Amino acid sequence: MPRSSLIIEISISVLLSFLSGYLMLLVMGYDASRVFTIVLSDALRNPHYLMIRSTPLILTALAFSIPSLTGVFNIGGEGQFYLGALLSLMVSYLLGSSPLALATGCASGGLLGLVIALIRVRRGVNEVVTSIMLNWIIYFLLAYSVTMHLYDPMMPYQSVSVPKAARIGNLDLGPVSVPLIFPIAVLTSIAMYFVIFHSSLGYEMRVVGSSPKSARYAGFNPERVIVISMALGGAMSGLGGSLLILGHTHAIDSTMSGLYGMGFAGIGAGLLGRNNPVGIVLSSMFLSLLIIGGEAAELRAGVPTELADVFIGIIVIVLSIPHLARVIVSRRVAS
């Protein structure tokens, strides 16, 4: 699809989604203009927080989009994110090393993605079923670990903290303080762009996703490509959990408020970014802006949390419809 057409399509979708949200707020009896002003302005006033919120979303979006290119629906980003966060916390606490903690988080997420992919290609079990089951297993494993073994004796509602020596800090650029986890996520996304669009592996992934039969006819091994893509996607989600722990929260509370839902939110960001790593950076920042703005609107305009979530959902759906329609049509043509 030409880049100009893509920009026009996204622009029209954004306008339609904002119009739908505006009308919804009017029907609900709110001052829609004021709510929109709050949503769009509050996040931009604090770019540091916007970058922090965007970082895990960029990586969980990659976790969805990379396997999606091979036709695999990785809904396991949530569990891979949890596992990366948990093991990074443990390694940083025991060894005090952020590089080791990052490597552990990345490897653990990748291993979980690898297991899901192997069950699919060896046993034919749908990856969605396996992913959902593993998401819950990792969720309760994390909750058990935090509440029973890793809790802080001084603050039992949260885990032990990442030692200061293992924390990832900020880069001060005059008036703006850049959290270092954000450029790490952006550089990772750029690296994935070159893997997907400028490597033989990326070409195989895109061919397998378009038509597995054509890929096999061309001499590719679709099963091998699926396994690699799922491992790569899982590694991205694990890295996201690791960066969040090392660079922002530094601990995990017993309700997992800082982690919950990041993997699922990444699916929306991946769809909005059209599975393109560069587009994913922009879509993740856009969604984070809406999330932060929604929280501000709740506090300052009395808009209920559920209404803000519905508003974000409308935007995601309207923006995703053209892409989903195009994917469905192209796969039918290919088959």
CSV table of C-alpha atoms in Angstrom, one decimal:
chain,number,residue,atom,x,y,z
A,1,MET,CA,0.0,0.0,0.0
A,2,PRO,CA,1.5,3.4,-0.9
A,3,ARG,CA,2.6,5.5,2.0
A,4,SER,CA,0.5,8.5,1.0
A,5,SER,CA,-2.7,6.3,0.9
A,6,LEU,CA,-1.8,4.9,4.3
A,7,ILE,CA,-1.4,8.3,5.8
A,8,ILE,CA,-4.7,9.4,4.4
A,9,GLU,CA,-6.4,6.2,5.6
A,10,ILE,CA,-5.1,6.7,9.2
A,11,SER,CA,-6.0,10.4,9.2
A,12,ILE,CA,-9.6,9.7,8.1
A,13,SER,CA,-9.8,6.9,10.7
A,14,VAL,CA,-8.5,9.2,13.5
A,15,LEU,CA,-11.0,12.0,12.6
A,16,LEU,CA,-13.9,9.5,12.5
A,17,SER,CA,-12.9,8.0,15.8
A,18,PHE,CA,-12.6,11.4,17.5
A,19,LEU,CA,-16.0,12.4,16.1
A,20,SER,CA,-17.5,9.2,17.4
A,21,GLY,CA,-16.0,9.9,20.8
A,22,TYR,CA,-17.1,13.5,20.8
A,23,LEU,CA,-20.7,12.5,20.0
A,24,MET,CA,-20.7,9.8,22.7
A,25,LEU,CA,-19.6,12.3,25.3
A,26,LEU,CA,-22.3,14.8,24.3
A,27,VAL,CA,-25.0,12.0,24.5
A,28,MET,CA,-23.7,11.1,28.0
A,29,GLY,CA,-24.1,14.7,29.1
A,30,TYR,CA,-20.5,15.8,29.4
A,31,ASP,CA,-18.7,18.9,28.1
A,32,ALA,CA,-17.1,17.1,25.2
A,33,SER,CA,-14.8,20.1,24.2
A,34,ARG,CA,-13.4,20.3,27.8
A,35,VAL,CA,-12.8,16.6,28.0
A,36,PHE,CA,-11.0,16.5,24.7
A,37,THR,CA,-8.9,19.5,25.7
A,38,ILE,CA,-7.9,17.7,28.9
A,39,VAL,CA,-7.2,14.4,27.2
A,40,LEU,CA,-5.0,15.9,24.5
A,41,SER,CA,-3.1,18.5,26.6
A,42,ASP,CA,-2.3,16.7,29.9
A,43,ALA,CA,-0.1,14.0,28.5
A,44,LEU,CA,1.9,16.5,26.4
A,45,ARG,CA,2.6,18.5,29.4
A,46,ASN,CA,4.6,15.6,30.9
A,47,PRO,CA,6.7,14.0,28.1
A,48,HIS,CA,8.8,12.1,30.6
A,49,TYR,CA,5.7,10.2,31.8
A,50,LEU,CA,4.5,9.7,28.3
A,51,MET,CA,7.7,8.0,27.3
A,52,ILE,CA,7.6,5.8,30.4
A,53,ARG,CA,4.0,4.7,29.6
A,54,SER,CA,4.9,4.1,25.9
A,55,THR,CA,7.9,1.9,26.6
A,56,PRO,CA,6.2,-1.4,27.6
A,57,LEU,CA,3.5,-0.8,25.0
A,58,ILE,CA,6.0,-0.6,22.2
A,59,LEU,CA,7.5,-3.9,23.1
A,60,THR,CA,4.3,-5.8,23.8
A,61,ALA,CA,3.0,-4.5,20.4
A,62,LEU,CA,6.1,-5.9,18.8
A,63,ALA,CA,5.3,-9.2,20.6
A,64,PHE,CA,2.0,-9.3,18.8
A,65,SER,CA,3.1,-7.9,15.4
A,66,ILE,CA,6.1,-10.1,14.7
A,67,PRO,CA,4.3,-13.4,15.0
A,68,SER,CA,1.3,-11.8,13.2
A,69,LEU,CA,3.5,-11.4,10.1
A,70,THR,CA,3.7,-15.2,9.9
A,71,GLY,CA,-0.1,-15.6,10.5
A,72,VAL,CA,0.2,-16.5,14.2
A,73,PHE,CA,-1.9,-14.7,16.8
A,74,ASN,CA,0.3,-14.3,19.9
A,75,ILE,CA,-2.1,-13.4,22.7
A,76,GLY,CA,0.5,-14.7,25.1
A,77,GLY,CA,2.2,-11.3,25.4
A,78,GLU,CA,0.6,-10.8,28.8
A,79,GLY,CA,2.2,-13.9,30.3
A,80,GLN,CA,5.5,-13.3,28.6
A,81,PHE,CA,5.5,-9.7,30.0
A,82,TYR,CA,4.8,-11.0,33.5
A,83,LEU,CA,7.6,-13.6,33.3
A,84,GLY,CA,10.1,-11.1,32.1
A,85,ALA,CA,9.2,-8.7,34.9
A,86,LEU,CA,9.4,-11.4,37.6
A,87,LEU,CA,12.7,-13.0,36.6
A,88,SER,CA,14.3,-9.6,36.0
A,89,LEU,CA,13.3,-8.5,39.5
A,90,MET,CA,14.8,-11.7,40.9
A,91,VAL,CA,18.1,-11.5,39.0
A,92,SER,CA,18.5,-7.8,39.7
A,93,TYR,CA,17.8,-8.3,43.4
A,94,LEU,CA,20.2,-11.3,43.7
A,95,LEU,CA,23.0,-10.1,41.4
A,96,GLY,CA,22.5,-6.3,41.2
A,97,SER,CA,23.2,-6.3,37.5
A,98,SER,CA,20.8,-4.6,35.0
A,99,PRO,CA,22.4,-6.2,31.8
A,100,LEU,CA,21.9,-9.7,33.3
A,101,ALA,CA,18.4,-8.8,34.4
A,102,LEU,CA,17.5,-7.5,30.9
A,103,ALA,CA,19.0,-10.6,29.2
A,104,THR,CA,17.0,-12.8,31.6
A,105,GLY,CA,13.8,-11.0,31.0
A,106,CYS,CA,14.3,-11.2,27.2
A,107,ALA,CA,15.3,-14.8,27.3
A,108,SER,CA,12.4,-15.9,29.5
A,109,GLY,CA,9.8,-14.2,27.3
A,110,GLY,CA,11.4,-15.8,24.3
A,111,LEU,CA,11.4,-19.2,25.8
A,112,LEU,CA,7.7,-18.9,26.7
A,113,GLY,CA,6.9,-17.9,23.1
A,114,LEU,CA,9.0,-20.8,21.9
A,115,VAL,CA,7.0,-23.3,24.0
A,116,ILE,CA,3.7,-22.0,22.6
A,117,ALA,CA,5.0,-22.2,19.0
A,118,LEU,CA,6.4,-25.8,19.5
A,119,ILE,CA,3.1,-27.0,20.9
A,120,ARG,CA,1.4,-25.6,17.8
A,121,VAL,CA,3.7,-27.0,15.1
A,122,ARG,CA,4.3,-30.4,16.8
A,123,ARG,CA,0.9,-31.1,18.3
A,124,GLY,CA,-1.4,-28.8,16.3
A,125,VAL,CA,-2.8,-27.0,19.4
A,126,ASN,CA,-4.0,-23.6,18.6
A,127,GLU,CA,-1.7,-20.9,20.0
A,128,VAL,CA,-4.6,-18.9,21.4
A,129,VAL,CA,-5.6,-21.7,23.7
A,130,THR,CA,-2.1,-22.4,24.8
A,131,SER,CA,-1.4,-18.7,25.3
A,132,ILE,CA,-4.4,-18.1,27.5
A,133,MET,CA,-3.7,-21.0,29.7
A,134,LEU,CA,0.0,-20.0,30.1
A,135,ASN,CA,-1.1,-16.4,30.8
A,136,TRP,CA,-3.1,-17.5,33.8
A,137,ILE,CA,-0.4,-19.9,35.0
A,138,ILE,CA,2.3,-17.1,34.9
A,139,TYR,CA,-0.2,-14.6,36.5
A,140,PHE,CA,-0.8,-16.8,39.5
A,141,LEU,CA,2.9,-17.8,39.7
A,142,LEU,CA,3.8,-14.2,39.9
A,143,ALA,CA,1.1,-13.4,42.5
A,144,TYR,CA,2.3,-16.3,44.6
A,145,SER,CA,5.9,-15.4,44.4
A,146,VAL,CA,5.3,-11.7,45.3
A,147,THR,CA,2.9,-12.5,48.2
A,148,MET,CA,4.7,-15.5,49.7
A,149,HIS,CA,8.4,-15.3,48.9
A,150,LEU,CA,9.5,-12.0,47.4
A,151,TYR,CA,7.6,-9.5,49.6
A,152,ASP,CA,9.3,-6.6,51.3
A,153,PRO,CA,9.0,-7.0,55.1
A,154,MET,CA,8.7,-3.3,55.5
A,155,MET,CA,6.0,-3.0,52.8
A,156,PRO,CA,4.3,-6.4,52.5
A,157,TYR,CA,1.9,-5.2,49.8
A,158,GLN,CA,4.8,-5.2,47.3
A,159,SER,CA,7.9,-7.2,46.4
A,160,VAL,CA,11.4,-6.4,47.3
A,161,SER,CA,12.9,-3.5,45.2
A,162,VAL,CA,15.4,-3.5,42.4
A,163,PRO,CA,18.7,-2.4,44.0
A,164,LYS,CA,19.8,1.2,43.0
A,165,ALA,CA,22.9,-0.2,41.2
A,166,ALA,CA,20.7,-2.2,38.9
A,167,ARG,CA,18.1,0.5,38.1
A,168,ILE,CA,18.0,2.2,34.7
A,169,GLY,CA,17.9,5.9,35.2
A,170,ASN,CA,17.2,9.0,33.1
A,171,LEU,CA,19.1,11.2,30.6
A,172,ASP,CA,18.8,14.9,31.3
A,173,LEU,CA,18.5,17.0,28.2
A,174,GLY,CA,17.9,20.4,29.5
A,175,PRO,CA,14.2,20.9,30.1
A,176,VAL,CA,13.4,17.3,29.2
A,177,SER,CA,14.4,14.2,31.2
A,178,VAL,CA,14.4,11.2,29.0
A,179,PRO,CA,13.9,7.8,30.7
A,180,LEU,CA,16.6,5.6,29.2
A,181,ILE,CA,14.2,2.7,28.9
A,182,PHE,CA,12.4,4.6,26.1
A,183,PRO,CA,15.4,4.9,23.7
A,184,ILE,CA,16.1,1.3,24.4
A,185,ALA,CA,12.6,0.4,23.3
A,186,VAL,CA,12.8,2.6,20.2
A,187,LEU,CA,16.2,1.2,19.2
A,188,THR,CA,14.9,-2.3,19.6
A,189,SER,CA,11.9,-1.4,17.4
A,190,ILE,CA,14.2,0.0,14.7
A,191,ALA,CA,16.3,-3.2,14.9
A,192,MET,CA,13.2,-5.2,14.4
A,193,TYR,CA,12.3,-3.1,11.4
A,194,PHE,CA,15.5,-4.0,9.7
A,195,VAL,CA,15.0,-7.7,10.6
A,196,ILE,CA,11.5,-7.7,9.1
A,197,PHE,CA,12.0,-5.6,6.0
A,198,HIS,CA,15.8,-6.0,5.2
A,199,SER,CA,16.7,-9.6,6.1
A,200,SER,CA,16.0,-13.0,4.5
A,201,LEU,CA,14.3,-14.1,7.8
A,202,GLY,CA,11.9,-11.2,7.6
A,203,TYR,CA,11.2,-12.0,3.9
A,204,GLU,CA,10.4,-15.6,4.9
A,205,MET,CA,8.1,-14.4,7.7
A,206,ARG,CA,6.1,-12.2,5.4
A,207,VAL,CA,5.8,-14.9,2.7
A,208,VAL,CA,4.7,-17.5,5.3
A,209,GLY,CA,2.1,-15.0,6.7
A,210,SER,CA,0.7,-14.2,3.2
A,211,SER,CA,0.5,-17.8,2.0
A,212,PRO,CA,2.0,-20.8,3.7
A,213,LYS,CA,1.5,-22.9,0.6
A,214,SER,CA,3.5,-20.5,-1.5
A,215,ALA,CA,6.2,-20.4,1.1
A,216,ARG,CA,6.5,-24.2,1.1
A,217,TYR,CA,6.6,-24.2,-2.7
A,218,ALA,CA,9.4,-21.6,-2.6
A,219,GLY,CA,11.4,-23.9,-0.4
A,220,PHE,CA,10.7,-22.2,3.0
A,221,ASN,CA,9.9,-24.2,6.1
A,222,PRO,CA,6.7,-22.4,7.6
A,223,GLU,CA,7.0,-24.3,10.9
A,224,ARG,CA,10.6,-23.2,11.5
A,225,VAL,CA,9.6,-19.6,10.7
A,226,ILE,CA,6.6,-19.7,13.0
A,227,VAL,CA,8.7,-21.0,15.9
A,228,ILE,CA,11.4,-18.2,15.3
A,229,SER,CA,8.8,-15.5,15.1
A,230,MET,CA,7.0,-16.6,18.3
A,231,ALA,CA,10.3,-16.8,20.1
A,232,LEU,CA,11.3,-13.3,18.8
A,233,GLY,CA,7.9,-11.9,19.8
A,234,GLY,CA,8.0,-13.4,23.3
A,235,ALA,CA,11.5,-12.0,23.8
A,236,MET,CA,10.1,-8.5,23.0
A,237,SER,CA,7.4,-8.9,25.6
A,238,GLY,CA,9.8,-10.2,28.2
A,239,LEU,CA,12.1,-7.3,27.5
A,240,GLY,CA,9.1,-4.9,28.0
A,241,GLY,CA,8.4,-6.4,31.5
A,242,SER,CA,12.1,-6.2,32.3
A,243,LEU,CA,12.4,-2.5,31.3
A,244,LEU,CA,9.3,-1.5,33.2
A,245,ILE,CA,10.7,-3.1,36.4
A,246,LEU,CA,14.3,-1.8,36.1
A,247,GLY,CA,13.4,1.6,34.8
A,248,HIS,CA,10.1,2.7,36.4
A,249,THR,CA,8.3,0.7,39.0
A,250,HIS,CA,11.4,-1.0,40.6
A,251,ALA,CA,9.0,-3.5,42.4
A,252,ILE,CA,5.8,-5.4,41.8
A,253,ASP,CA,2.8,-4.8,44.0
A,254,SER,CA,0.5,-7.6,45.1
A,255,THR,CA,-2.3,-6.3,42.7
A,256,MET,CA,0.1,-6.1,39.8
A,257,SER,CA,-1.3,-2.7,39.0
A,258,GLY,CA,1.7,-1.7,37.0
A,259,LEU,CA,1.8,-4.8,34.8
A,260,TYR,CA,-1.8,-5.9,34.3
A,261,GLY,CA,-3.2,-5.5,30.8
A,262,MET,CA,0.1,-4.3,29.1
A,263,GLY,CA,0.2,-7.4,26.9
A,264,PHE,CA,-3.4,-7.1,25.7
A,265,ALA,CA,-3.0,-3.3,25.1
A,266,GLY,CA,0.0,-4.1,22.9
A,267,ILE,CA,-2.4,-5.9,20.5
A,268,GLY,CA,-4.2,-2.6,19.9
A,269,ALA,CA,-1.0,-0.8,19.4
A,270,GLY,CA,0.3,-3.4,17.0
A,271,LEU,CA,-2.9,-3.2,14.9
A,272,LEU,CA,-2.7,0.6,14.9
A,273,GLY,CA,0.9,0.6,13.9
A,274,ARG,CA,0.0,-1.7,11.0
A,275,ASN,CA,2.5,-4.3,12.3
A,276,ASN,CA,5.3,-2.0,11.2
A,277,PRO,CA,7.9,-1.4,14.0
A,278,VAL,CA,8.3,2.3,13.2
A,279,GLY,CA,4.5,2.7,13.1
A,280,ILE,CA,4.3,0.8,16.4
A,281,VAL,CA,6.4,3.5,18.2
A,282,LEU,CA,4.0,6.2,17.0
A,283,SER,CA,0.8,4.2,17.8
A,284,SER,CA,2.1,3.3,21.2
A,285,MET,CA,2.8,6.9,22.0
A,286,PHE,CA,-0.7,7.8,20.7
A,287,LEU,CA,-2.4,5.2,22.8
A,288,SER,CA,-0.4,6.1,25.9
A,289,LEU,CA,-1.4,9.8,25.4
A,290,LEU,CA,-5.0,8.7,25.4
A,291,ILE,CA,-4.6,6.5,28.5
A,292,ILE,CA,-2.9,9.3,30.4
A,293,GLY,CA,-5.4,11.8,29.2
A,294,GLY,CA,-8.3,9.5,30.1
A,295,GLU,CA,-6.9,9.3,33.7
A,296,ALA,CA,-6.7,13.1,33.8
A,297,ALA,CA,-10.3,13.5,32.4
A,298,GLU,CA,-11.5,11.2,35.2
A,299,LEU,CA,-10.0,13.4,37.9
A,300,ARG,CA,-10.7,16.8,36.4
A,301,ALA,CA,-14.0,16.4,34.5
A,302,GLY,CA,-15.6,13.5,36.4
A,303,VAL,CA,-15.6,11.2,33.4
A,304,PRO,CA,-15.9,7.6,34.7
A,305,THR,CA,-13.0,5.3,34.0
A,306,GLU,CA,-15.2,3.0,32.0
A,307,LEU,CA,-16.2,5.9,29.6
A,308,ALA,CA,-12.5,6.7,29.0
A,309,ASP,CA,-11.9,3.0,28.2
A,310,VAL,CA,-14.9,2.9,25.8
A,311,PHE,CA,-13.6,6.0,24.1
A,312,ILE,CA,-10.1,4.4,23.6
A,313,GLY,CA,-11.9,1.2,22.4
A,314,ILE,CA,-13.8,3.2,19.7
A,315,ILE,CA,-10.6,4.7,18.5
A,316,VAL,CA,-8.8,1.4,18.3
A,317,ILE,CA,-11.7,-0.3,16.5
A,318,VAL,CA,-12.2,2.5,13.9
A,319,LEU,CA,-8.5,2.7,13.2
A,320,SER,CA,-8.2,-1.1,12.9
A,321,ILE,CA,-11.1,-1.8,10.6
A,322,PRO,CA,-9.4,-0.8,7.3
A,323,HIS,CA,-6.3,-2.9,8.1
A,324,LEU,CA,-8.3,-5.9,9.2
A,325,ALA,CA,-10.4,-5.8,6.1
A,326,ARG,CA,-7.3,-5.6,3.9
A,327,VAL,CA,-5.7,-8.5,5.6
A,328,ILE,CA,-8.8,-10.7,5.3
A,329,VAL,CA,-9.2,-9.9,1.6
A,330,SER,CA,-5.5,-10.5,0.8
A,331,ARG,CA,-5.5,-13.9,2.5
A,332,ARG,CA,-8.6,-14.9,0.7
A,333,VAL,CA,-7.0,-13.9,-2.6
A,334,ALA,CA,-3.8,-15.8,-1.7
A,335,SER,CA,-5.7,-19.0,-0.8
